[in-house]
PDB file of C-alpha atoms and ligand atoms in Angstrom:
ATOM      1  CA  UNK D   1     105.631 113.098 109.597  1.00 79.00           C
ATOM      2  CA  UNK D   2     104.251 110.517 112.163  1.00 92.00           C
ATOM      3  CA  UNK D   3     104.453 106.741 111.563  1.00 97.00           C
ATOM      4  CA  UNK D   4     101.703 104.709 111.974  1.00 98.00           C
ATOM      5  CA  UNK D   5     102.322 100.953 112.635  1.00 98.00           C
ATOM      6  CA  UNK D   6      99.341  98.112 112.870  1.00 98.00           C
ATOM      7  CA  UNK D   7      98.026  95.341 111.180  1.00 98.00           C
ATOM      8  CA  UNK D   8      97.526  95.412 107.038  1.00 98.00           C
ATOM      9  CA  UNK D   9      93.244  95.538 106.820  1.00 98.00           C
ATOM     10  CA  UNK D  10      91.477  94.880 103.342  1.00 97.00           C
ATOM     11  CA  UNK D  11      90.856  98.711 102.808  1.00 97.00           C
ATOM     12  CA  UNK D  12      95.169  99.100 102.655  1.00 98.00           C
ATOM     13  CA  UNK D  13      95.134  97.103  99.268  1.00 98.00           C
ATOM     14  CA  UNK D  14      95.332 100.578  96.785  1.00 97.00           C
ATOM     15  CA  UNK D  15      98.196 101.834  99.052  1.00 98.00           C
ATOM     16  CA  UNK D  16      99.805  98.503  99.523  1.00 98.00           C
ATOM     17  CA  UNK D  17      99.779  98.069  95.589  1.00 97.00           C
ATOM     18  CA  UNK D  18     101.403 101.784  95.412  1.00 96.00           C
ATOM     19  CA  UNK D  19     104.368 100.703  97.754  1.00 98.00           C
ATOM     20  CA  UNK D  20     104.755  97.343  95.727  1.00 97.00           C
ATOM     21  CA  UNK D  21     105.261  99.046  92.396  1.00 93.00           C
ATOM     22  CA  UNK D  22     108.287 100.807  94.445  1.00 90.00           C
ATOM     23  CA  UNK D  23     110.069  98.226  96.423  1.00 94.00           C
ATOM     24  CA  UNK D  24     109.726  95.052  94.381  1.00 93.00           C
ATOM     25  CA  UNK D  25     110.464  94.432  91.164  1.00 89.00           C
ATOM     26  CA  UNK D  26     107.801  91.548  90.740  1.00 90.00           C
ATOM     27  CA  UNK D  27     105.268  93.361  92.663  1.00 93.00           C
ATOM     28  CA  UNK D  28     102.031  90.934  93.806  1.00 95.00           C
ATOM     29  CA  UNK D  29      99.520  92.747  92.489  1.00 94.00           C
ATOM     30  CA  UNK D  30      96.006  93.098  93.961  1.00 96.00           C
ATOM     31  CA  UNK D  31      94.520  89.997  93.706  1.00 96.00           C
ATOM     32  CA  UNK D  32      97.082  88.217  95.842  1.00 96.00           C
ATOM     33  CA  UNK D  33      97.578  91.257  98.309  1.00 97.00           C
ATOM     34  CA  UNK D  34      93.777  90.949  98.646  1.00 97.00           C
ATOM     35  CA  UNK D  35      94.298  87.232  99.086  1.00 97.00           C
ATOM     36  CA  UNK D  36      96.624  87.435 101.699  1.00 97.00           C
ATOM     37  CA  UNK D  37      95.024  89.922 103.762  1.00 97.00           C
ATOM     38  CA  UNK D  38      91.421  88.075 103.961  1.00 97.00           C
ATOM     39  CA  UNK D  39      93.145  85.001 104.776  1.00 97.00           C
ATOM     40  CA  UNK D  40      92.789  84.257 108.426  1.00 96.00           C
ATOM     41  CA  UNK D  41      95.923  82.209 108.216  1.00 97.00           C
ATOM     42  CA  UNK D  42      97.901  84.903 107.466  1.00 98.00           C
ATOM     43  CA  UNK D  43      99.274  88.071 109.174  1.00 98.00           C
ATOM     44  CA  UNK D  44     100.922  91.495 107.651  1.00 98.00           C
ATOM     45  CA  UNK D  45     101.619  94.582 109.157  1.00 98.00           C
ATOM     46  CA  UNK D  46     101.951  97.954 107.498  1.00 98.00           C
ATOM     47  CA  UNK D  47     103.859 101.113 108.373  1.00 98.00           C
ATOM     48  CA  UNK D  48     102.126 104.375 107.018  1.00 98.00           C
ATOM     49  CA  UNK D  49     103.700 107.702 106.988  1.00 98.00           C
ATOM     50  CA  UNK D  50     101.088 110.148 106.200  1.00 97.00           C
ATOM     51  CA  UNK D  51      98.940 108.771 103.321  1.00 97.00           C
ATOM     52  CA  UNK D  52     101.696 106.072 101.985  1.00 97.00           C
ATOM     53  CA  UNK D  53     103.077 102.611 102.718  1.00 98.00           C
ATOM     54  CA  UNK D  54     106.497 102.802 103.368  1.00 98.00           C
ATOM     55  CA  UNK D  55     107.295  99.452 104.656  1.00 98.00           C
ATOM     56  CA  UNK D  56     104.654  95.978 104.445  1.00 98.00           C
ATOM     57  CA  UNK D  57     105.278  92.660 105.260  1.00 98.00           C
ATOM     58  CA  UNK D  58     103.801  89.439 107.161  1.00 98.00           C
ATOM     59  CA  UNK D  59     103.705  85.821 107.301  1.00 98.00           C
ATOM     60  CA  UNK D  60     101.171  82.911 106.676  1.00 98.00           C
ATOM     61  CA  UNK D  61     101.022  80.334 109.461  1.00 98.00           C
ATOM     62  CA  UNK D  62     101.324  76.843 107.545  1.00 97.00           C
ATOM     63  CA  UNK D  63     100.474  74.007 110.502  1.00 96.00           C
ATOM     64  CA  UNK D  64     102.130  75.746 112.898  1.00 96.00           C
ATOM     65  CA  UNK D  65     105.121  77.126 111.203  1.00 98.00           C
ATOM     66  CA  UNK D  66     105.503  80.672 109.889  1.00 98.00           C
ATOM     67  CA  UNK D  67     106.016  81.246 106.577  1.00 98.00           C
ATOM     68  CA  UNK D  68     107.074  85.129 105.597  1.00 98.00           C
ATOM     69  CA  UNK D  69     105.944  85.465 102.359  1.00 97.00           C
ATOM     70  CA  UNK D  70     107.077  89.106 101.651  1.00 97.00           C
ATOM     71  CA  UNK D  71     108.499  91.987 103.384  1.00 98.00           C
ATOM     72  CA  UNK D  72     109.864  95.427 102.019  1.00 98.00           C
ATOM     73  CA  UNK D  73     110.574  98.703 102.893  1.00 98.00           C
ATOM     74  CA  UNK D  74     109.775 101.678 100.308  1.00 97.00           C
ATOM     75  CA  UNK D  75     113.360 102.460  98.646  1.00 96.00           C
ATOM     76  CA  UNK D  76     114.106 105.526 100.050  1.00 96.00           C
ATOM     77  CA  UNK D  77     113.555 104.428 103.874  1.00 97.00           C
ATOM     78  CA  UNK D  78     115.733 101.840 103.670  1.00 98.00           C
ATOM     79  CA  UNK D  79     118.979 101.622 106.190  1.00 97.00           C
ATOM     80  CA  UNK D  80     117.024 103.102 108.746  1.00 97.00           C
ATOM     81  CA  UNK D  81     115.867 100.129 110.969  1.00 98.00           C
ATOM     82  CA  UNK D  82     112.555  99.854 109.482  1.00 98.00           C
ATOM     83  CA  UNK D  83     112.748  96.687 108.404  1.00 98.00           C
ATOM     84  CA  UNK D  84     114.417  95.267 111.319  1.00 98.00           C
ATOM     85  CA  UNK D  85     111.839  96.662 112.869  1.00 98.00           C
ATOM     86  CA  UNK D  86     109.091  94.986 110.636  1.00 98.00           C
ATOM     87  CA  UNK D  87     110.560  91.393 110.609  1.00 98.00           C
ATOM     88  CA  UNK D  88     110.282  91.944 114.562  1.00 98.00           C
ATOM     89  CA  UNK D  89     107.184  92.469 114.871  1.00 98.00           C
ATOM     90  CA  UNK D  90     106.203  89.411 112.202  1.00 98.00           C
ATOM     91  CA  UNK D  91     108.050  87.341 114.611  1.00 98.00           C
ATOM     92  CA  UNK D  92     106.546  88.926 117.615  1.00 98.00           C
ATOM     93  CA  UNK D  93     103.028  88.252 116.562  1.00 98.00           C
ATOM     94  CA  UNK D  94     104.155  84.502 115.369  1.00 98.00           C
ATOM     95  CA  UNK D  95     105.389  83.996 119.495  1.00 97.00           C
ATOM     96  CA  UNK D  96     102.030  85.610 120.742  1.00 97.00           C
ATOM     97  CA  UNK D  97     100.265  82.922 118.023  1.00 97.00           C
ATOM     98  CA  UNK D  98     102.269  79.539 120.017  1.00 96.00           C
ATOM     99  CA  UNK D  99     104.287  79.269 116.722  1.00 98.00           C
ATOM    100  CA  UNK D 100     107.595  77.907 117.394  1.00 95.00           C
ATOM    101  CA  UNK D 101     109.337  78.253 114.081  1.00 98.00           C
ATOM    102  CA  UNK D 102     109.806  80.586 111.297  1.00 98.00           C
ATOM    103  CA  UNK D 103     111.138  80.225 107.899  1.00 98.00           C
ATOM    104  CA  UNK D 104     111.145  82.024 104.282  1.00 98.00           C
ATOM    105  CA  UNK D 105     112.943  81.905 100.593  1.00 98.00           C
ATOM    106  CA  UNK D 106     115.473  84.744  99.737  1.00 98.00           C
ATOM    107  CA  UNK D 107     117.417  85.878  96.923  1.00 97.00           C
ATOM    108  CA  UNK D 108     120.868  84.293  97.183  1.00 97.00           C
ATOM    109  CA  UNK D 109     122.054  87.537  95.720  1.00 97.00           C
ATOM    110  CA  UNK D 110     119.986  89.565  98.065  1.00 97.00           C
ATOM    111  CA  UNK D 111     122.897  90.122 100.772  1.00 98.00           C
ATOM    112  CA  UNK D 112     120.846  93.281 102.431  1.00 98.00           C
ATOM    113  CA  UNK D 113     117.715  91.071 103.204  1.00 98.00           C
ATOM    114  CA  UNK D 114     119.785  87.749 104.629  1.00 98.00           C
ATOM    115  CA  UNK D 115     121.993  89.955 106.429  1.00 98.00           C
ATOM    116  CA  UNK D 116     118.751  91.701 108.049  1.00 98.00           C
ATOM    117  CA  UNK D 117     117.338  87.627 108.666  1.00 98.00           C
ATOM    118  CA  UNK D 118     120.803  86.356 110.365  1.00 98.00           C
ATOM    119  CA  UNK D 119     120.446  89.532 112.849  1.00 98.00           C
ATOM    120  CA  UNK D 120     117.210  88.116 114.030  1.00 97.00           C
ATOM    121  CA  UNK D 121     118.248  84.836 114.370  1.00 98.00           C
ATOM    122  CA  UNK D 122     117.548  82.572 110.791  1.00 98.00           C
ATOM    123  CA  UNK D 123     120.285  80.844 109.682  1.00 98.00           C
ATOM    124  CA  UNK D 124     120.210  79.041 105.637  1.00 98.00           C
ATOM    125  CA  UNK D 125     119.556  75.678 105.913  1.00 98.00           C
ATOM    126  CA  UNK D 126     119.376  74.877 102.341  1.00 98.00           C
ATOM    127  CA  UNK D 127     118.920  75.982  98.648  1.00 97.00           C
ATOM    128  CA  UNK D 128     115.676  76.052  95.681  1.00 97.00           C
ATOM    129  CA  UNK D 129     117.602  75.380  92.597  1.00 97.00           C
ATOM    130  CA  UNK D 130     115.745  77.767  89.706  1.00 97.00           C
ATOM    131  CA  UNK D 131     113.240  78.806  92.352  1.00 95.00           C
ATOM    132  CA  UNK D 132     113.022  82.436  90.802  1.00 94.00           C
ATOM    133  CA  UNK D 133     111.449  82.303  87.520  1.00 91.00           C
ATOM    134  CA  UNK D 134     112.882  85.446  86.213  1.00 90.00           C
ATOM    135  CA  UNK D 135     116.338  84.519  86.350  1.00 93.00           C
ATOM    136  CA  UNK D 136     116.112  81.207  87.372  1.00 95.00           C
ATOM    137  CA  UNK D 137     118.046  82.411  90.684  1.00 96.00           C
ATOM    138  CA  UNK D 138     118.456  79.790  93.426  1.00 97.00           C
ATOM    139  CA  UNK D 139     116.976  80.219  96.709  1.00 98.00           C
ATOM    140  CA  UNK D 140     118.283  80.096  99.713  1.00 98.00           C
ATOM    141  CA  UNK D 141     116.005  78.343 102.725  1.00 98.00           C
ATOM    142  CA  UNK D 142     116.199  79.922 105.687  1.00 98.00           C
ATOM    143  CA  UNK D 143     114.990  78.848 109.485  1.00 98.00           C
ATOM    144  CA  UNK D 144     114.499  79.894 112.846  1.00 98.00           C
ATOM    145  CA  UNK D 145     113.799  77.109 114.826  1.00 97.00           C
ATOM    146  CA  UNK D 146     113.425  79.212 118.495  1.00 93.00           C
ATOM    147  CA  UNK D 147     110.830  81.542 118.735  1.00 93.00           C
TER     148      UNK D 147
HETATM  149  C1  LIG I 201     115.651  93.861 102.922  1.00 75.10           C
HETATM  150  C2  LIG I 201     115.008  95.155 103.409  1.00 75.10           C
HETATM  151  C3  LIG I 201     113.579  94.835 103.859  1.00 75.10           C
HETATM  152  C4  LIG I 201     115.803  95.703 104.598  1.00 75.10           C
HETATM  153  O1  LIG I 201     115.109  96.813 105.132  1.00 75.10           O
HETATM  154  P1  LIG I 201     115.876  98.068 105.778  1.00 75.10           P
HETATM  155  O2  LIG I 201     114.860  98.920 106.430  1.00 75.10           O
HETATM  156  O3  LIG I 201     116.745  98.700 104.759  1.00 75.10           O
HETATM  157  O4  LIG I 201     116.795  97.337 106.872  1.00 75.10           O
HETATM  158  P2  LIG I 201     117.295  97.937 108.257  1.00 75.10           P
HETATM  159  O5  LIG I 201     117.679  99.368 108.096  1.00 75.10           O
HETATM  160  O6  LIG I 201     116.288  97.619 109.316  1.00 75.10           O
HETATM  161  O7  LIG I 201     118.608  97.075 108.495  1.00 75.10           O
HETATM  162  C5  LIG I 201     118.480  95.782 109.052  1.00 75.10           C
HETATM  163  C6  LIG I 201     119.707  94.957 108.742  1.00 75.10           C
HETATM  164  O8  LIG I 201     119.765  94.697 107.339  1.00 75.10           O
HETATM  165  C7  LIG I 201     121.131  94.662 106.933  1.00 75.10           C
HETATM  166  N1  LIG I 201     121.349  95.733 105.985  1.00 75.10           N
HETATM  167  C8  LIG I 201     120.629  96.886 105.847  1.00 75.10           C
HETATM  168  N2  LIG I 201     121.105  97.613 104.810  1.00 75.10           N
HETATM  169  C9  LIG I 201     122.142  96.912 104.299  1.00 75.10           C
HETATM  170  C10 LIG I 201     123.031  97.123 103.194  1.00 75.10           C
HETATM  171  N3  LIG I 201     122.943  98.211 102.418  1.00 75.10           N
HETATM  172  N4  LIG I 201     123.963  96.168 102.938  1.00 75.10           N
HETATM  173  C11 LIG I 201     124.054  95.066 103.709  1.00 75.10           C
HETATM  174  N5  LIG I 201     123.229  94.790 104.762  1.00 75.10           N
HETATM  175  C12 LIG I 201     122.297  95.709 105.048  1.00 75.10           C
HETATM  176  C13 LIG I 201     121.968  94.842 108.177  1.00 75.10           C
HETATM  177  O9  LIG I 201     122.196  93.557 108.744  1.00 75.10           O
HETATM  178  C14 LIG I 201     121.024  95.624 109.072  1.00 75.10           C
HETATM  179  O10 LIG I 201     121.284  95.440 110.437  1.00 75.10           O
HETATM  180  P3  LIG I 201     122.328  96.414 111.186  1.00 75.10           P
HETATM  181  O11 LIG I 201     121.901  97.804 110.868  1.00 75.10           O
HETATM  182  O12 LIG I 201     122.137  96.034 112.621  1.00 75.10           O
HETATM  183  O13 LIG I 201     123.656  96.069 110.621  1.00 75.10           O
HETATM  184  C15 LIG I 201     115.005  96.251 102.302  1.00 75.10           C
HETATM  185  O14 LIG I 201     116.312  96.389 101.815  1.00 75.10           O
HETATM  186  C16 LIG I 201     114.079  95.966 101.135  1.00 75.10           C
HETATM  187  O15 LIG I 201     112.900  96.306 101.176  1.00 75.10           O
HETATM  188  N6  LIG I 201     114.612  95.355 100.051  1.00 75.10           N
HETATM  189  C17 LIG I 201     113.812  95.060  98.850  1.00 75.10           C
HETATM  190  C18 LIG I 201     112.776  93.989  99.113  1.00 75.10           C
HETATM  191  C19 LIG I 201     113.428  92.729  99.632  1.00 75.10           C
HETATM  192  O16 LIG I 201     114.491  92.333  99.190  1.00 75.10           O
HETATM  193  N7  LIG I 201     112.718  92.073 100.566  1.00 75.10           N
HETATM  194  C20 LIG I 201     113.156  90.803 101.131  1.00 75.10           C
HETATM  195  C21 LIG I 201     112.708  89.689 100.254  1.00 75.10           C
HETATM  196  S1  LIG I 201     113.152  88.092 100.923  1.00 75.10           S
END
């Protein structure tokens, strides 16, 4: 089946909110999706394959710095470069918008996802204590400072 890569629009949010319930396990949930994609602030980009989401993601430019605020690919697509390919093109648009640097909050248990950040060029540059509320993970701050 083709894929079909371009920038998240407001009529995505159903399919968007389909994906979520798959690849997170705090999904968003429409009212921020919704949010998010009629901010002009912020950027996402979805990858369709036929009818469904299979991998979302984007950032929210902050005074000049990108901050990615989410970024997934549906569970069975994973480990095939899709969301190397994703987090490229968030950081592609984030060049093309003058914006020099680049940062985001992970999982300190989520190896796969800062494993996929260091290959592009974030490094951690610091720690949330508690930041996740369900388990009161810690957070790992991460930065790329040349974009
Ligand atoms: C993190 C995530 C987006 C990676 O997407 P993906 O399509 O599976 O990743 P890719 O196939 O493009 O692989 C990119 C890099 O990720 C790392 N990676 C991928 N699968 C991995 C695994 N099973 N274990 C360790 N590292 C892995 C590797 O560094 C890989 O680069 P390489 O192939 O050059 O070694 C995906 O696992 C996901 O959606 N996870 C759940 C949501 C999530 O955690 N989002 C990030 C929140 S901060």
């Amino acid at each position: 089946m083709g894929l079909e890569i371009r920038e998240a629009v407001i009529t995505d949010v159903e399919d968007i909110i389909e994906f979520e319930k798959d690849c997170f396990e705090h999904p968003w949930g429409e009212q921020s999706i919704f949010g998010e994609l009629i901010n002009n602030k912020s950027f996402y980009i979805v990858f369709y394959e036929g009818e469904d989401v299979i991998a979302f993601g984007g950032y929210q430019d902050i005074v000049g710095q990108g901050h990615i605020t989410t970024m997934g690919v549906r569970e069975d697509k994973r480990g095939l470069g899709y969301g190397k390919k994703l987090l490229s093109l968030i950081v592609e648009h984030a060049f093309r918008k003058d914006i020099k640097e680049m940062t985001l909050e992970v999982r300190e248990s989520n190896i796969t996802a800062i494993n996929l950040y260091e290959s592009m060029g974030f490094k951690i540059y610091g720690k949330r204590k508690n930041y996740y509320a369900d388990n009161h993970e810690d957070a790992y701050i991460m930065w790329r400072f040349d974009i």
